[in-house]
Short mmCIF file of C-alpha atoms and ligand atoms in Angstrom, two decimals:
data_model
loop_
_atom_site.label_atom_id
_atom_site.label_comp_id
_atom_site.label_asym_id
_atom_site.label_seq_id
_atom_site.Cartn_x
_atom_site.Cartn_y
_atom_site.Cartn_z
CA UNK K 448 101.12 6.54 -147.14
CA UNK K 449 103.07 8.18 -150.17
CA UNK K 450 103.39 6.17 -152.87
CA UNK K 451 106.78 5.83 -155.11
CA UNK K 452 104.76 8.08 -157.24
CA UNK K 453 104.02 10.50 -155.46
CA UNK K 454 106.77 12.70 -156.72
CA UNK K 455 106.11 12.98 -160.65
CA UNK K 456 102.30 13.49 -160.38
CA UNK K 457 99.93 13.10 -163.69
CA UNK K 458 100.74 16.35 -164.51
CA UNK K 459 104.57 16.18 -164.76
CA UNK K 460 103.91 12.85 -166.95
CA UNK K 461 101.84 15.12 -169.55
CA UNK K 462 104.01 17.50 -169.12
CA UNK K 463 107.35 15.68 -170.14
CA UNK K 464 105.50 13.07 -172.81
CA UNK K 465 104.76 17.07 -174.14
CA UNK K 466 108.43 18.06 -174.30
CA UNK K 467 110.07 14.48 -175.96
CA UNK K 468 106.84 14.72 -178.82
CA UNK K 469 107.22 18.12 -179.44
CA UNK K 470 110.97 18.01 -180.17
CA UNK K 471 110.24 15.08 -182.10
CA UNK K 472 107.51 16.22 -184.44
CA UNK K 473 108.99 19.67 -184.44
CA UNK K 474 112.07 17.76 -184.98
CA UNK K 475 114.99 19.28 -182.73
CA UNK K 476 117.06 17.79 -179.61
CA UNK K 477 116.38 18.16 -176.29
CA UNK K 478 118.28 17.70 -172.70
CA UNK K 479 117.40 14.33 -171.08
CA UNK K 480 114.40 14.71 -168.42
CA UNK K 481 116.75 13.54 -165.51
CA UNK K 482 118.60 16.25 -165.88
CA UNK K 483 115.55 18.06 -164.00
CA UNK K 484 113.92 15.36 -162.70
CA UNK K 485 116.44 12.67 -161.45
CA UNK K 486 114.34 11.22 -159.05
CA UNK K 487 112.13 9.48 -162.06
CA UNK K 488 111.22 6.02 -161.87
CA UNK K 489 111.18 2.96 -164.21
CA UNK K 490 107.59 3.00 -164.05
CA UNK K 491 107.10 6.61 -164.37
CA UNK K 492 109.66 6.52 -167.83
CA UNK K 493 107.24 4.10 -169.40
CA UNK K 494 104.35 6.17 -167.96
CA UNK K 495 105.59 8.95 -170.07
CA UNK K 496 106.42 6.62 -172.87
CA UNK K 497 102.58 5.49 -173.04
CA UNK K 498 101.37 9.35 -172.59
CA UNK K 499 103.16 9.77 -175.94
CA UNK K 500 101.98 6.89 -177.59
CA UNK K 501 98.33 8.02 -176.44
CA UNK K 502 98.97 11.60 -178.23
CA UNK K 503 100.16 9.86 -181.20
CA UNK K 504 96.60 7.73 -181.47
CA UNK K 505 94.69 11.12 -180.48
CA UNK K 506 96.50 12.91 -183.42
CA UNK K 507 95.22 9.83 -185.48
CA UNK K 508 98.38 7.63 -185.74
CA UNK K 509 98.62 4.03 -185.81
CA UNK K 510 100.35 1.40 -183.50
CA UNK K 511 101.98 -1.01 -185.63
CA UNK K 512 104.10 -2.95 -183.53
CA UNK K 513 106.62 -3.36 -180.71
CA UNK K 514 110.47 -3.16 -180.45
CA UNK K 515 113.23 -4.11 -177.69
CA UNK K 516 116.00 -1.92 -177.39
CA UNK K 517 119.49 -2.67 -175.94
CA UNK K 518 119.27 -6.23 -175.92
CA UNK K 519 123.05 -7.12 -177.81
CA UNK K 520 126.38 -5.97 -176.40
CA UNK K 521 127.29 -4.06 -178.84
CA UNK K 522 124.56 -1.60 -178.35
CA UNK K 523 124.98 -1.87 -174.49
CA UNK K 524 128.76 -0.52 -174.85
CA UNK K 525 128.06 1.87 -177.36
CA UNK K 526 124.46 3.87 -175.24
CA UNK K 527 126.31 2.92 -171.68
CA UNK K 528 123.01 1.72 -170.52
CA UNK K 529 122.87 -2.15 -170.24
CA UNK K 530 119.07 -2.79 -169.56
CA UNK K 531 116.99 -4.31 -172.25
CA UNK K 532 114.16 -1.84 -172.91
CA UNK K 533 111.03 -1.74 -175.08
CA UNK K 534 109.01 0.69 -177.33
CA UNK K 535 106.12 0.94 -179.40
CA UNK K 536 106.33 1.59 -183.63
CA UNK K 537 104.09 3.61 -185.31
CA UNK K 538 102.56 2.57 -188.99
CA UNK K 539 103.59 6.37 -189.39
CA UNK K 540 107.70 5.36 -189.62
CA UNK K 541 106.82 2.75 -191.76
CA UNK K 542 109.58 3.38 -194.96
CA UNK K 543 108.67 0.36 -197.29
CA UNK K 544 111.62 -2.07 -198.24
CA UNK K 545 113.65 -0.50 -201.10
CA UNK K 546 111.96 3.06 -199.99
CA UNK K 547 113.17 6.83 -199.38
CA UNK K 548 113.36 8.57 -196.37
CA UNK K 549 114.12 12.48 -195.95
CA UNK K 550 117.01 13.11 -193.30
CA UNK K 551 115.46 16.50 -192.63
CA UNK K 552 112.41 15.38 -190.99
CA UNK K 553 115.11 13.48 -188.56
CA UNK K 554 117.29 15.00 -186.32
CA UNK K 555 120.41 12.90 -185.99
CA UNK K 556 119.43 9.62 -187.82
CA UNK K 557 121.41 6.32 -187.05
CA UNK K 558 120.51 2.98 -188.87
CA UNK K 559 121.04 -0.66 -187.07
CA UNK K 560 120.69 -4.29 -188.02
CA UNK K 561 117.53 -5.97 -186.68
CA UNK K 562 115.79 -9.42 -186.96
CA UNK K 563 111.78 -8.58 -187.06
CA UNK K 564 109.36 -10.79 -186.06
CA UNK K 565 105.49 -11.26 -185.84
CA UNK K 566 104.38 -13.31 -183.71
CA UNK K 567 101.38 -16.08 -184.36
CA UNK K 568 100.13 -16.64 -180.85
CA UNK K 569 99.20 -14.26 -177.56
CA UNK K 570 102.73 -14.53 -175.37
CA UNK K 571 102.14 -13.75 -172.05
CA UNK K 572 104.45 -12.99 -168.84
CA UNK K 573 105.42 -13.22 -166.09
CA UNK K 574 107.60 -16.47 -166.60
CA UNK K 575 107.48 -16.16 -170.52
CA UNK K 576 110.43 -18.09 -171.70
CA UNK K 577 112.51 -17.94 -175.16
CA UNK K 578 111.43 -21.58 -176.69
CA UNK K 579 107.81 -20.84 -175.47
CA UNK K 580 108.30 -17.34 -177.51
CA UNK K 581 110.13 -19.08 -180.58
CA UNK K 582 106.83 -21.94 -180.84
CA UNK K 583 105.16 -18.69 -180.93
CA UNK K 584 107.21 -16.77 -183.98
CA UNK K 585 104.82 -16.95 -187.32
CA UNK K 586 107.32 -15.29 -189.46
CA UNK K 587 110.78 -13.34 -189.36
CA UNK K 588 112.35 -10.70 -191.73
CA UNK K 589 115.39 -8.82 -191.92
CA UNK K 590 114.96 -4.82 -190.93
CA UNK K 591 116.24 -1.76 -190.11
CA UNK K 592 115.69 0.50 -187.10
CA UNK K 593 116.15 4.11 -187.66
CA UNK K 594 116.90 5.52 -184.36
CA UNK K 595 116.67 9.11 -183.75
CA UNK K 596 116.79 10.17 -180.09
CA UNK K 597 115.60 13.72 -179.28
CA UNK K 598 118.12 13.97 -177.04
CA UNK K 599 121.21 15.95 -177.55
CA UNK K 600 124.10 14.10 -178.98
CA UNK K 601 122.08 11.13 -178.55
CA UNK K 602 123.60 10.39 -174.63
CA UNK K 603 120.82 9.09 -172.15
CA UNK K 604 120.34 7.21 -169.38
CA UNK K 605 118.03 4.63 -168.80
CA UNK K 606 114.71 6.27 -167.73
CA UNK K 607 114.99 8.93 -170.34
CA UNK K 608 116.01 6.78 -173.43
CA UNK K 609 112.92 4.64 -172.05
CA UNK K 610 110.12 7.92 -171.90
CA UNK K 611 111.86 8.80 -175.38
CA UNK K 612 110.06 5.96 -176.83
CA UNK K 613 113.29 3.75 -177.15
CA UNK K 614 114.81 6.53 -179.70
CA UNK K 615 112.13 5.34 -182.28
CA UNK K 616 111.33 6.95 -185.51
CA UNK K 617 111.42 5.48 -189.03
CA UNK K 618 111.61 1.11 -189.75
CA UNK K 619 112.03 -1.04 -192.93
CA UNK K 620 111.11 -4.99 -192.71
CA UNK K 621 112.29 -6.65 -195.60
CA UNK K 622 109.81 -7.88 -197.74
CA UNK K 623 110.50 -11.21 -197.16
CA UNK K 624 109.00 -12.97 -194.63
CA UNK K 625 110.04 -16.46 -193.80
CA UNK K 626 108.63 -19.30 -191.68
CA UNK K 627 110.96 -19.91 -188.46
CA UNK K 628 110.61 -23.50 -189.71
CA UNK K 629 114.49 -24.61 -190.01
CA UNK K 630 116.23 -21.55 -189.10
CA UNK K 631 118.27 -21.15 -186.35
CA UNK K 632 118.27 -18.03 -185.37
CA UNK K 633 121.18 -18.12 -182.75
CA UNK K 634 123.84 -19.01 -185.89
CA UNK K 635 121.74 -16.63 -188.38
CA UNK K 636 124.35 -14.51 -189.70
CA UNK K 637 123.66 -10.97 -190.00
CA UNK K 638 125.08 -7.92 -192.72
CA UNK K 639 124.82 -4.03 -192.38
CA UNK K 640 125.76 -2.77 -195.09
CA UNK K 641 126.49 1.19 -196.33
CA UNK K 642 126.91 2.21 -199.87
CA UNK K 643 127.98 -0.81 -200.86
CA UNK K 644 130.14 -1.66 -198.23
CA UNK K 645 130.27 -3.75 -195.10
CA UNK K 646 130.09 -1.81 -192.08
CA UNK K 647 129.19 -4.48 -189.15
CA UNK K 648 128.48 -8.59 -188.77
CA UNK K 649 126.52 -10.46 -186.49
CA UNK K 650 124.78 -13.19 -185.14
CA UNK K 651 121.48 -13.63 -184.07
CA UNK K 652 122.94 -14.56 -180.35
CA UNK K 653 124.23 -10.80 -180.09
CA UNK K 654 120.79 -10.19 -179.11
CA UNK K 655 120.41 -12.12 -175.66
CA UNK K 656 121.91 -15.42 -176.74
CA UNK K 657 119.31 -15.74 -179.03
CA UNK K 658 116.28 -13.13 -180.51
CA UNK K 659 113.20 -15.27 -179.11
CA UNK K 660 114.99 -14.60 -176.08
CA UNK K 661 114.14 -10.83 -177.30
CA UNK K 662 110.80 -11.67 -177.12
CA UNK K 663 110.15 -13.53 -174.75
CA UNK K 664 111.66 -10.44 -172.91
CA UNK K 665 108.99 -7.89 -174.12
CA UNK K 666 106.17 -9.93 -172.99
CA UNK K 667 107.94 -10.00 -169.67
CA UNK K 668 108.36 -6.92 -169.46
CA UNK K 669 104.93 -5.90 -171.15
CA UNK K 670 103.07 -8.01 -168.14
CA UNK K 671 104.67 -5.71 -165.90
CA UNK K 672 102.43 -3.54 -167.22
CA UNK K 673 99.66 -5.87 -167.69
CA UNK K 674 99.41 -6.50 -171.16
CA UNK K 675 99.50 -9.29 -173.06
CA UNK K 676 101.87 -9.53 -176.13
CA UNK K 677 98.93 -9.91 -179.06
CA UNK K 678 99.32 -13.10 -181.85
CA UNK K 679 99.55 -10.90 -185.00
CA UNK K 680 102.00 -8.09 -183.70
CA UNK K 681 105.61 -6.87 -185.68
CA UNK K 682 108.12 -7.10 -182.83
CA UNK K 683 111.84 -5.61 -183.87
CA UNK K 684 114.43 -7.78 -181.28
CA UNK K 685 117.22 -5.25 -181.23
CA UNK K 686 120.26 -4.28 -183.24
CA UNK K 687 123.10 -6.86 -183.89
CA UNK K 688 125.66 -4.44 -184.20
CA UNK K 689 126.33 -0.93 -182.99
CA UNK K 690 124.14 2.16 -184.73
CA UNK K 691 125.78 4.01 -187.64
CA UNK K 692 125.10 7.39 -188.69
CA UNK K 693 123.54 8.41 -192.00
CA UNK K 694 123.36 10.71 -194.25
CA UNK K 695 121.35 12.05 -197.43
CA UNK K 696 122.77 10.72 -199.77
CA UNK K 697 123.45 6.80 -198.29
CA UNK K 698 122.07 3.87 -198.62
CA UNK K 699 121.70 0.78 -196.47
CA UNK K 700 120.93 -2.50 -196.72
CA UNK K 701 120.48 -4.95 -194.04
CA UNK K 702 120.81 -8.74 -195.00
CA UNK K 703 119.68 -11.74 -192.53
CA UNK K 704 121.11 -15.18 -193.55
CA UNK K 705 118.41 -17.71 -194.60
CA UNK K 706 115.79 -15.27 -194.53
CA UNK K 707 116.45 -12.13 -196.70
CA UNK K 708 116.92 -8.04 -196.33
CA UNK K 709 115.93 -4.95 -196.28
CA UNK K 710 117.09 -1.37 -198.05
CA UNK K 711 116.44 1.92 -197.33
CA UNK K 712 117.93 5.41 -198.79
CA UNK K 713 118.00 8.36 -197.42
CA UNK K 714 117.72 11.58 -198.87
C1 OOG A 15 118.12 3.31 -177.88
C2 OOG A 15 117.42 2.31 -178.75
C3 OOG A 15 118.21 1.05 -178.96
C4 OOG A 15 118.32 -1.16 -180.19
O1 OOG A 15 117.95 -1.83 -181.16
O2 OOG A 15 119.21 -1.52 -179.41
C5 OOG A 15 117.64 0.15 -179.99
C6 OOG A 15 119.26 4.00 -178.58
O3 OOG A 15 120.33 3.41 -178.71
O4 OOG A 15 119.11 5.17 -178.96
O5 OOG A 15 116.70 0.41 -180.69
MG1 MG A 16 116.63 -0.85 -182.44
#
């Protein structure tokens, strides 16, 4: 019997994990992948997702951690696609807190809000829910995603966005890192700030009512794949706010109530 598939053979997964981590490292935009292949599954996008990821450790890169993407409204409205999603982060786009980070090596940077996380305990789906994922939560910092999509003028769908590794590329996690211990996450106010000036606010509940919820969410959706969620691993929960552009030149700062922040300039 043919099998769902059947359609996008092993081949056609190389072949398109090729095309999104070529224009990445050779750092240009590309069309989405449904646009020729519309028939591509959910399963097949983080098929191609994990082909990169595999060239990435081949070329002698590093996983580092895990991030959800999509999980707050804002983001939702702004990308059209309304499905939480996850990714993988590299110790390559590590830009320490306070650090540089050239724009040219990017192709059409945007920087968003975050509430990092690493967690002390294995979480494990099917089932996983968000107060089993907070008793889980070791530590949390303020960040900021840099997003970078390869695709051109950064419009997706949901299969594409999820084979283009979630948009990743470069991440700062403030340098704090705080016991959950007190904090309520859910009321944890949130501040993305631009040279200097406020550009977006937030709560923690922007991202699915609360960010264990976040998390509890990847190792969900990581089960489907049959992993576990490892004690010990950075998880990013999702923006707060919309993206912003950047530019050389700017600076941004990212501040989490009750538990600190994170900078990063680009130049
Ligand atoms: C997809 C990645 C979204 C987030 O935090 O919501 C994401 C994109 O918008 O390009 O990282
Ligand atoms: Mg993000």
């Amino acid at each position: 019997m043919a099998s769902p598939t059947d359609s996008v053979v092993r081949p056609d997964i190389e072949r398109l994990a090729a095309f999104l981590h070529d224009a990445e490292t050779g750092v240009y935009e590309v069309d989405k992948i449904t646009d020729d292949q519309p028939d591509l599954s959910l399963e097949q996008a983080y098929a191609i997702q994990n082909a990169i990821l595999a060239r990435k450790l081949g070329a002698g890169g590093r996983l580092a951690g895990r991030k959800m993407g999509l999980t707050s409204p804002a983001k939702m409205q702004q990308m059209g696609v309304e499905v939480p999603i996850h990714g993988f982060l590299m110790a390559e786009g590590c830009v320490a807190d306070g650090g540089a980070t050239p724009v040219a090596d990017l192709i059409h940077p945007k920087v968003e809000a975050e509430i990092a996380m690493i967690t002390a305990r294995n979480l494990k789906g099917p089932g996983c829910t968000a107060a089993e994922a907070m008793a889980a939560v070791g530590h949390v910092s303020a960040s900021i995603e840099v997003i970078d999509s390869r695709y051109r003028n950064f419009r997706f769908d949901l299969v594409s966005v999820i084979a283009d590794n979630t948009s990743a590329a470069r991440y700062v996690i403030g340098a704090d890192a705080v016991s959950p211990d007190g904090l309520d996450l859910r009321t944890t106010g949130v501040v993305l700030e631009k040279n200097g000036e406020v550009l977006a606010t937030g709560a923690g509940a922007a991202v699915l009512g609360h960010p264990a919820a976040s998390l509890a969410a990847l190792a969900n959706l990581l089960a489907d794949q049959g992993q576990v969620l490892p004690a010990g691993t950075l998880v990013m929960t999702g923006a707060v706010t919309e993206a912003y552009a950047v530019a050389a030149g700017d600076h941004v700062r990212v501040t989490v109530q009750g538990v600190g922040s994170a900078s990063i300039r680009f130049i």
